[in-house]
Coordinates of C-alpha atoms and ligand atoms in Angstrom, one line a residue:
M1 CA -17.8 -41.2 -21.8
S2 CA -18.6 -43.8 -24.6
P3 CA -20.5 -46.9 -24.2
E4 CA -17.5 -49.0 -24.2
E5 CA -15.6 -46.8 -21.8
L6 CA -18.6 -47.0 -19.5
T7 CA -18.6 -51.0 -19.7
A8 CA -15.0 -50.9 -18.9
A9 CA -15.7 -48.7 -15.7
I10 CA -18.2 -51.0 -14.7
D11 CA -16.0 -54.0 -15.1
A12 CA -13.3 -52.3 -13.1
L13 CA -15.7 -51.2 -10.3
L14 CA -16.9 -54.9 -9.9
R15 CA -13.4 -56.4 -10.1
D16 CA -12.0 -53.8 -7.6
H17 CA -14.9 -53.9 -5.4
P18 CA -16.7 -57.2 -5.5
P19 CA -20.2 -56.6 -4.3
A20 CA -20.4 -59.9 -2.2
T21 CA -17.4 -58.8 0.0
T22 CA -17.4 -55.1 -0.1
D23 CA -19.1 -53.0 2.6
P24 CA -22.1 -51.3 0.9
H25 CA -21.2 -47.8 1.9
E26 CA -17.6 -48.4 0.4
F27 CA -19.0 -49.8 -2.7
F28 CA -21.2 -46.6 -3.3
A29 CA -18.1 -44.5 -2.7
A30 CA -16.3 -46.3 -5.4
R31 CA -19.3 -46.2 -7.7
F32 CA -19.6 -42.4 -7.1
D33 CA -15.8 -42.0 -7.7
A34 CA -15.9 -44.1 -10.9
G35 CA -18.5 -41.5 -12.4
L36 CA -21.2 -44.5 -12.2
A37 CA -23.7 -42.6 -9.7
W38 CA -25.6 -40.5 -12.2
V39 CA -23.9 -41.1 -15.6
W40 CA -24.9 -37.8 -17.3
V41 CA -23.5 -35.3 -14.9
D42 CA -19.9 -34.1 -14.5
P43 CA -17.3 -36.3 -12.9
S44 CA -17.2 -34.0 -9.9
D45 CA -20.8 -34.6 -9.2
G46 CA -20.5 -38.5 -9.5
G47 CA -21.0 -38.7 -13.2
S48 CA -19.0 -39.3 -16.4
N49 CA -20.8 -36.9 -19.0
A50 CA -22.3 -39.9 -20.7
E51 CA -25.5 -40.1 -22.5
P52 CA -28.4 -40.3 -19.9
A53 CA -29.9 -43.4 -21.5
L54 CA -26.6 -45.3 -20.5
Q55 CA -27.7 -45.2 -16.9
G56 CA -29.9 -48.0 -17.6
L57 CA -26.9 -50.2 -18.6
V58 CA -25.1 -49.3 -15.3
E59 CA -28.2 -50.3 -13.3
Q60 CA -28.8 -53.5 -15.2
R61 CA -25.0 -54.6 -14.9
L62 CA -24.8 -53.7 -11.4
T63 CA -28.2 -55.4 -10.4
E64 CA -27.0 -58.7 -12.3
A65 CA -23.8 -58.6 -10.1
G66 CA -25.8 -58.5 -7.0
A67 CA -24.7 -54.9 -6.1
P68 CA -26.3 -52.9 -3.2
V69 CA -29.1 -50.5 -4.2
P70 CA -28.0 -47.0 -2.8
G71 CA -31.7 -45.9 -2.8
A72 CA -32.5 -48.5 -0.2
Y73 CA -30.0 -46.9 2.2
N74 CA -31.0 -43.3 1.8
P75 CA -34.4 -43.4 0.0
I76 CA -35.3 -39.7 0.0
G77 CA -31.8 -38.5 -0.4
I78 CA -31.3 -40.6 -3.6
G79 CA -34.7 -40.5 -4.9
M80 CA -35.4 -36.7 -4.6
C81 CA -32.8 -34.5 -2.7
G82 CA -29.7 -35.7 -4.9
P83 CA -31.7 -35.0 -8.2
T84 CA -32.7 -31.5 -6.8
L85 CA -29.1 -30.7 -5.7
L86 CA -27.9 -31.7 -9.1
T87 CA -30.5 -29.3 -10.7
H88 CA -30.2 -26.3 -8.3
G89 CA -27.1 -26.9 -6.2
T90 CA -24.1 -24.5 -6.5
P91 CA -20.7 -26.2 -7.3
E92 CA -19.8 -25.7 -3.6
Q93 CA -23.2 -27.3 -2.5
R94 CA -22.8 -30.2 -4.8
A95 CA -19.2 -30.9 -3.8
R96 CA -20.1 -30.7 -0.1
Y97 CA -23.4 -32.9 -0.2
L98 CA -23.5 -35.2 -3.1
R99 CA -20.9 -37.7 -2.3
P100 CA -21.9 -38.5 1.3
L101 CA -25.6 -38.4 0.3
Y102 CA -24.9 -41.2 -2.2
T103 CA -22.7 -43.2 0.0
G104 CA -25.4 -43.2 2.8
E105 CA -23.1 -41.6 5.2
E106 CA -25.6 -38.7 5.3
I107 CA -29.3 -39.6 5.3
W108 CA -31.7 -37.0 4.1
C109 CA -35.3 -36.1 4.4
Q110 CA -37.8 -34.0 2.6
L111 CA -39.4 -31.1 4.9
F112 CA -42.4 -29.9 2.7
S113 CA -45.8 -30.8 4.3
E114 CA -47.1 -29.0 7.2
P115 CA -50.3 -29.3 9.2
S116 CA -52.1 -26.8 7.0
A117 CA -50.1 -27.3 3.9
G118 CA -50.3 -30.8 2.3
S119 CA -51.8 -30.9 -1.1
D120 CA -51.6 -27.2 -0.9
V121 CA -48.0 -27.3 -0.1
A122 CA -47.4 -23.7 -1.5
G123 CA -49.4 -22.4 1.2
L124 CA -46.9 -23.3 3.7
A125 CA -46.2 -21.3 6.9
A126 CA -42.7 -22.1 8.2
R127 CA -40.8 -18.8 8.3
A128 CA -37.2 -18.0 7.4
R129 CA -36.1 -14.5 8.2
R130 CA -32.6 -13.0 7.1
D131 CA -30.2 -12.4 10.0
G132 CA -26.7 -11.2 8.4
D133 CA -25.1 -14.2 6.7
D134 CA -27.7 -16.5 8.3
W135 CA -31.4 -17.3 8.1
I136 CA -33.5 -18.0 11.3
L137 CA -36.1 -20.7 10.7
D138 CA -39.1 -21.3 12.9
G139 CA -42.2 -23.4 12.2
Q140 CA -43.5 -26.9 12.0
K141 CA -43.4 -29.7 9.3
V142 CA -45.3 -33.1 9.3
W143 CA -45.3 -36.5 8.0
T144 CA -41.5 -36.3 7.5
S145 CA -40.3 -39.7 6.5
F146 CA -36.9 -40.8 8.0
A147 CA -36.5 -37.4 9.8
H148 CA -35.3 -39.7 12.9
L149 CA -32.6 -40.9 10.9
S150 CA -31.5 -37.9 8.9
H151 CA -28.6 -35.7 9.0
R152 CA -29.9 -33.1 6.4
G153 CA -33.3 -31.8 5.2
L154 CA -34.4 -30.3 2.3
I155 CA -36.8 -27.7 3.5
L156 CA -39.0 -25.1 2.0
A157 CA -39.8 -21.9 3.9
R158 CA -41.6 -18.7 3.6
T159 CA -39.2 -15.8 3.1
D160 CA -41.7 -13.1 1.9
P161 CA -45.4 -13.4 2.9
T162 CA -46.4 -10.1 1.2
V163 CA -46.4 -11.7 -2.4
P164 CA -48.6 -14.6 -3.5
K165 CA -47.9 -17.8 -2.1
H166 CA -45.8 -19.6 -4.8
N167 CA -43.5 -16.5 -4.9
G168 CA -42.5 -16.0 -1.5
I169 CA -40.9 -19.4 -0.8
T170 CA -37.3 -20.3 -0.6
A171 CA -35.4 -23.5 -0.4
F172 CA -32.7 -24.5 2.2
V173 CA -30.6 -27.5 3.3
V174 CA -31.0 -27.6 7.1
D175 CA -28.8 -29.7 9.5
M176 CA -31.2 -31.9 11.2
H177 CA -28.8 -32.0 14.3
A178 CA -28.7 -28.1 14.6
P179 CA -29.8 -26.7 17.9
G180 CA -33.6 -25.9 17.8
V181 CA -34.6 -28.9 15.8
D182 CA -36.9 -31.3 17.4
V183 CA -38.0 -34.7 15.7
R184 CA -41.0 -36.5 17.4
P185 CA -42.4 -39.9 16.3
L186 CA -46.0 -40.2 14.4
R187 CA -47.5 -43.6 14.4
Q188 CA -49.1 -44.9 11.4
L189 CA -51.9 -47.4 11.0
T190 CA -49.4 -50.3 10.9
G191 CA -48.2 -49.5 14.4
D192 CA -44.8 -48.2 13.0
A193 CA -43.4 -44.5 13.2
E194 CA -41.9 -44.2 9.7
F195 CA -42.6 -40.5 9.7
N196 CA -42.4 -37.6 12.1
E197 CA -43.4 -34.1 13.0
V198 CA -40.4 -31.8 13.2
F199 CA -40.3 -28.5 14.9
F200 CA -38.0 -25.6 14.2
D201 CA -37.3 -23.0 16.9
G202 CA -34.9 -20.3 16.0
V203 CA -32.8 -22.7 13.8
R204 CA -29.8 -21.0 12.1
I205 CA -29.2 -21.7 8.4
P206 CA -26.1 -20.3 6.8
D207 CA -27.1 -18.4 3.4
G208 CA -24.6 -20.8 1.7
D209 CA -27.1 -23.5 2.4
R210 CA -29.9 -21.6 0.6
L211 CA -30.8 -23.8 -2.5
G212 CA -31.7 -21.7 -5.6
D213 CA -32.7 -18.0 -5.4
V214 CA -34.6 -16.2 -2.6
G215 CA -38.1 -16.6 -3.5
A216 CA -37.6 -19.4 -6.2
G217 CA -38.2 -22.3 -3.8
W218 CA -41.2 -23.3 -5.6
R219 CA -39.1 -24.1 -8.7
V220 CA -36.7 -26.1 -6.3
G221 CA -39.6 -27.9 -4.7
T222 CA -41.3 -28.9 -8.0
T223 CA -38.0 -30.6 -9.1
T224 CA -38.1 -32.6 -5.9
L225 CA -42.0 -33.5 -6.3
M226 CA -41.5 -34.6 -9.9
N227 CA -38.5 -36.8 -8.8
E228 CA -40.6 -38.1 -5.8
R229 CA -43.2 -39.1 -8.1
V230 CA -40.8 -41.1 -10.5
S231 CA -39.2 -42.6 -7.5
L232 CA -42.2 -43.6 -5.5
G233 CA -44.1 -44.8 -8.8
G234 CA -40.9 -46.7 -9.8
A235 CA -40.3 -48.2 -6.5
I236 CA -44.0 -49.6 -6.4
A237 CA -43.8 -50.8 -10.0
T238 CA -40.4 -52.4 -9.8
R239 CA -40.6 -53.8 -6.4
E240 CA -40.4 -57.3 -7.6
E241 CA -40.6 -59.4 -10.9
P242 CA -43.7 -57.7 -12.0
G243 CA -46.9 -59.6 -11.0
A244 CA -44.9 -62.9 -9.8
G245 CA -45.9 -62.4 -6.1
L246 CA -49.5 -62.1 -6.9
L247 CA -49.6 -65.3 -9.1
E248 CA -47.7 -67.2 -6.5
S249 CA -50.3 -66.0 -3.8
Y250 CA -53.1 -67.2 -5.9
R251 CA -51.1 -70.7 -6.5
V252 CA -50.8 -71.1 -2.7
A253 CA -54.5 -70.4 -2.1
A254 CA -55.6 -72.6 -4.8
A255 CA -53.2 -75.5 -3.5
R256 CA -55.2 -75.1 -0.2
G257 CA -58.6 -75.7 -2.3
E258 CA -59.5 -71.8 -2.1
G259 CA -59.0 -71.0 -5.8
N260 CA -61.9 -70.2 -8.1
P261 CA -62.3 -68.7 -11.6
V262 CA -63.2 -65.1 -10.3
R263 CA -60.2 -65.0 -8.0
R264 CA -57.9 -66.3 -10.9
D265 CA -59.5 -63.7 -13.1
Q266 CA -58.5 -61.0 -10.6
A267 CA -54.8 -62.3 -10.2
I268 CA -54.5 -62.3 -14.0
Q269 CA -55.9 -58.8 -14.3
L270 CA -53.6 -57.7 -11.5
W271 CA -50.5 -59.3 -13.3
I272 CA -51.3 -57.4 -16.4
E273 CA -51.4 -54.0 -14.5
A274 CA -48.2 -54.9 -12.8
N275 CA -46.6 -55.4 -16.2
V276 CA -48.1 -52.2 -17.7
N277 CA -46.9 -50.2 -14.4
Y278 CA -43.5 -51.7 -15.0
L279 CA -43.2 -50.7 -18.5
T280 CA -44.3 -47.0 -17.4
A281 CA -41.7 -47.0 -14.7
V282 CA -38.8 -47.8 -17.2
R283 CA -40.2 -44.9 -19.5
A284 CA -40.4 -42.5 -16.3
A285 CA -36.9 -43.5 -15.2
A286 CA -35.5 -42.7 -18.7
G287 CA -36.7 -39.0 -18.0
G288 CA -36.1 -39.0 -14.4
N289 CA -32.3 -39.8 -15.0
R290 CA -31.9 -36.4 -16.6
G291 CA -33.2 -34.7 -13.5
K292 CA -36.2 -33.5 -15.6
P293 CA -38.9 -36.0 -15.1
G294 CA -42.1 -35.6 -17.2
P295 CA -45.8 -36.0 -16.7
E296 CA -45.4 -39.7 -17.1
G297 CA -43.8 -39.7 -13.5
S298 CA -47.1 -38.5 -12.3
V299 CA -49.2 -40.9 -14.2
L300 CA -47.1 -43.8 -12.9
K301 CA -47.5 -42.6 -9.4
L302 CA -51.1 -42.4 -9.5
T303 CA -51.6 -45.8 -11.4
S304 CA -49.0 -47.8 -9.3
A305 CA -50.4 -46.6 -5.9
E306 CA -54.0 -47.6 -6.9
F307 CA -52.5 -50.8 -8.2
N308 CA -50.6 -51.4 -5.2
Q309 CA -53.7 -51.0 -2.9
R310 CA -55.8 -53.5 -5.0
A311 CA -52.9 -55.9 -5.2
A312 CA -52.4 -55.9 -1.4
E313 CA -56.2 -56.2 -0.7
F314 CA -56.2 -59.2 -3.1
Q315 CA -53.5 -60.9 -1.2
N316 CA -54.9 -60.1 2.0
D317 CA -58.3 -61.5 1.1
L318 CA -56.6 -64.8 0.1
L319 CA -55.7 -65.3 3.7
G320 CA -59.4 -65.4 4.5
P321 CA -60.5 -64.6 8.2
A322 CA -56.6 -64.5 9.2
G323 CA -56.4 -61.5 6.9
A324 CA -58.2 -59.6 9.7
L325 CA -55.6 -60.5 12.4
L326 CA -52.6 -58.3 12.6
P327 CA -49.6 -60.4 14.1
A328 CA -48.1 -57.5 15.9
H329 CA -48.8 -53.9 16.6
E330 CA -45.9 -52.5 18.7
M331 CA -44.6 -49.0 17.8
R332 CA -41.3 -49.7 15.7
R333 CA -39.1 -46.8 14.6
P334 CA -38.0 -48.0 11.0
T335 CA -34.4 -48.4 10.3
L336 CA -32.3 -48.3 6.7
P337 CA -31.7 -50.0 4.6
Y338 CA -35.0 -51.5 3.4
G339 CA -35.7 -54.8 4.8
S340 CA -33.3 -54.5 7.8
M341 CA -36.6 -54.9 9.8
G342 CA -37.6 -58.2 8.3
I343 CA -40.4 -58.7 5.5
P344 CA -43.8 -57.2 6.8
S345 CA -46.6 -59.5 6.9
T346 CA -49.4 -59.5 4.3
Q347 CA -51.6 -57.8 6.8
T348 CA -49.2 -55.1 7.6
T349 CA -48.4 -54.7 3.6
F350 CA -52.1 -54.2 3.1
L351 CA -52.4 -51.5 6.0
R352 CA -49.3 -49.7 4.7
S353 CA -50.5 -49.7 1.2
R354 CA -53.4 -47.3 2.3
A355 CA -50.8 -44.5 2.4
N356 CA -49.6 -45.1 -1.1
T357 CA -52.5 -42.9 -2.6
I358 CA -51.6 -40.0 -0.2
E359 CA -47.8 -39.9 0.0
G360 CA -45.9 -38.1 -2.6
G361 CA -49.3 -36.3 -3.7
T362 CA -52.9 -37.8 -3.4
S363 CA -54.4 -39.4 -6.4
E364 CA -56.8 -36.3 -6.5
I365 CA -54.0 -33.8 -6.7
L366 CA -52.2 -36.1 -9.4
R367 CA -55.6 -36.3 -11.4
N368 CA -55.8 -32.4 -11.1
I369 CA -52.2 -32.3 -12.6
L370 CA -52.9 -34.6 -15.4
G371 CA -56.1 -32.8 -16.2
E372 CA -54.5 -29.5 -16.4
R373 CA -51.0 -29.8 -17.5
V374 CA -51.1 -33.0 -19.8
L375 CA -55.0 -33.0 -21.0
G376 CA -55.4 -29.0 -21.0
L377 CA -58.8 -29.0 -19.1
P378 CA -60.0 -26.2 -17.3
G379 CA -58.1 -25.5 -13.9
D380 CA -59.0 -26.3 -10.3
V381 CA -60.9 -23.4 -8.2
R382 CA -58.2 -20.9 -7.0
V383 CA -59.5 -18.5 -4.7
D384 CA -56.0 -17.4 -3.4
K385 CA -54.5 -16.6 -6.9
G386 CA -52.8 -13.5 -7.2
V387 CA -53.4 -12.7 -3.4
A388 CA -50.6 -12.1 -1.0
W389 CA -50.0 -14.9 1.2
K390 CA -50.4 -13.0 4.3
D391 CA -54.0 -11.9 3.2
V392 CA -55.4 -15.3 2.6
P393 CA -57.7 -16.6 5.3
R394 CA -56.2 -19.6 7.2
Ligands
FAD401 C1 -46.4 -42.4 4.4 C2 -46.3 -41.1 4.1 C3 -45.0 -40.5 4.1 C4 -45.0 -39.2 3.7 N1 -43.6 -38.6 3.9 C5 -43.5 -37.3 3.6 C6 -42.2 -36.5 3.7 O1 -41.2 -37.5 3.7 N2 -42.3 -35.2 3.5 C7 -43.1 -34.4 3.4 O2 -43.1 -33.3 3.2 N3 -44.4 -34.9 3.4 C8 -44.7 -36.3 3.5 N4 -46.0 -36.8 3.4 C9 -47.2 -36.0 3.3 C10 -47.8 -35.9 2.1 O3 -47.2 -35.4 0.9 C11 -49.2 -35.3 2.2 O4 -49.9 -36.1 3.3 C12 -50.2 -35.2 1.1 O5 -49.5 -34.3 0.2 C13 -51.6 -34.7 1.4 O6 -51.5 -33.6 2.3 P1 -52.4 -33.6 3.6 O7 -52.2 -35.0 4.3 O8 -52.2 -32.3 4.1 O9 -53.8 -33.8 3.1 P2 -54.8 -32.8 2.5 O10 -54.2 -31.8 1.6 O11 -55.4 -32.0 3.7 O12 -55.9 -33.5 1.7 C14 -57.2 -34.0 2.5 C15 -58.0 -34.7 1.2 O13 -58.5 -33.7 0.5 C16 -58.2 -33.9 -0.9 N5 -57.8 -32.5 -1.9 C17 -57.0 -31.7 -1.2 N6 -57.0 -30.6 -2.1 C18 -57.6 -31.0 -3.2 C19 -58.0 -30.6 -4.5 N7 -57.5 -29.2 -4.8 N8 -58.8 -31.1 -5.2 C20 -59.2 -32.4 -4.9 N9 -59.1 -32.9 -3.8 C21 -58.3 -32.2 -2.9 C22 -57.1 -34.8 -0.8 O14 -56.8 -35.6 -2.1 C23 -57.2 -35.7 0.4 O15 -58.0 -36.7 -0.1 C24 -46.1 -38.3 3.8 C25 -47.5 -38.7 3.7 C26 -47.4 -40.2 4.0 C27 -49.0 -40.8 4.0

């Protein structure tokens, strides 16, 4: 599709489905069918075979028109599982899963981390054994965001323990409502239980829900993680007009007579960082749109997470002693879309920001990736290199 044809398709979408009066799920369905979900892919996958760079045009026009954002309704599905399906899914899997994922009818979660395999996710122990046309899945996952709302999960499981860890992993799509799946809440510092621990006890997965080849799960998982970093970094960097909230907080504090040159300098420094992160997010999204994000996704995730923590701390400090008082701490189970539970307090935002440098890869791990893969520095110590997974002490 040419830019002119794409513009005409956007005009028609907005004319036939005015965002102000259309149910968001209906709007997403119409957007998918119009080839405006991921413009660079085939029409059957929600695209229009257009230049990837034109995705920015679609986002800009729809944002200006006040259209709902699919990522707010299915964050892990849109940010990570969708791009992974586009890259590794068979035509049947893409036809079955992409549209309901995009419309938010089927919420997705990402089942990678385990109690002993977070940073070292390739060391995971959940087992899938072949049984005729099915696989039988046993094991535990942890920190699974939105598992309590999910219909589908993208899971990595060990299918061959006799080879080195990266080679014995296979990726699957698991039905989160299948017999043997048990989702339990895990409470966070904020009091909310946004994530979960998930137990799998003899869960059957049809071989048709295997994503990629047997033993090729690490490649599938890497696609997910690279997209996660773009998605998380992008969300952090583009949450609002970059830095505007920081300046507003400072103005409010100054009006109370609590401004001073040091705090003003801090506010301006953070505003500059917010804008640098925003520009990096725009660059990373251009790569991410093609389903093949580059290292700038990891850079953005690293810098945005650390920036976000400093910004949240600054805003909380401006509250003075009130910053130490949490308005409420009951356990809530977050719902979607984002924002449906109300705007979190400054204190809660400060507490939630502590997770930013852990989720989606810790800052230490991202620095390792940058050092090794971007700067070409000597690698981290790896005592399990070339050793069969079953022979690695754990
Ligand atoms: C809010 C939130 C949501 C999450 N959602 C999901 C989700 O939906 N799905 C999912 O699968 N996971 C999810 N996670 C899990 C997340 O990916 C892991 O917490 C993360 O990868 C770190 O793993 P870990 O917690 O096991 O810590 P560990 O890996 O045990 O790390 C502990 C500490 O050791 C450091 N460390 C470890 N290895 C190295 C090394 N080689 N070099 C230097 N330092 C090192 C780490 O940086 C960290 O400081 C979520 C986490 C959070 C906080």
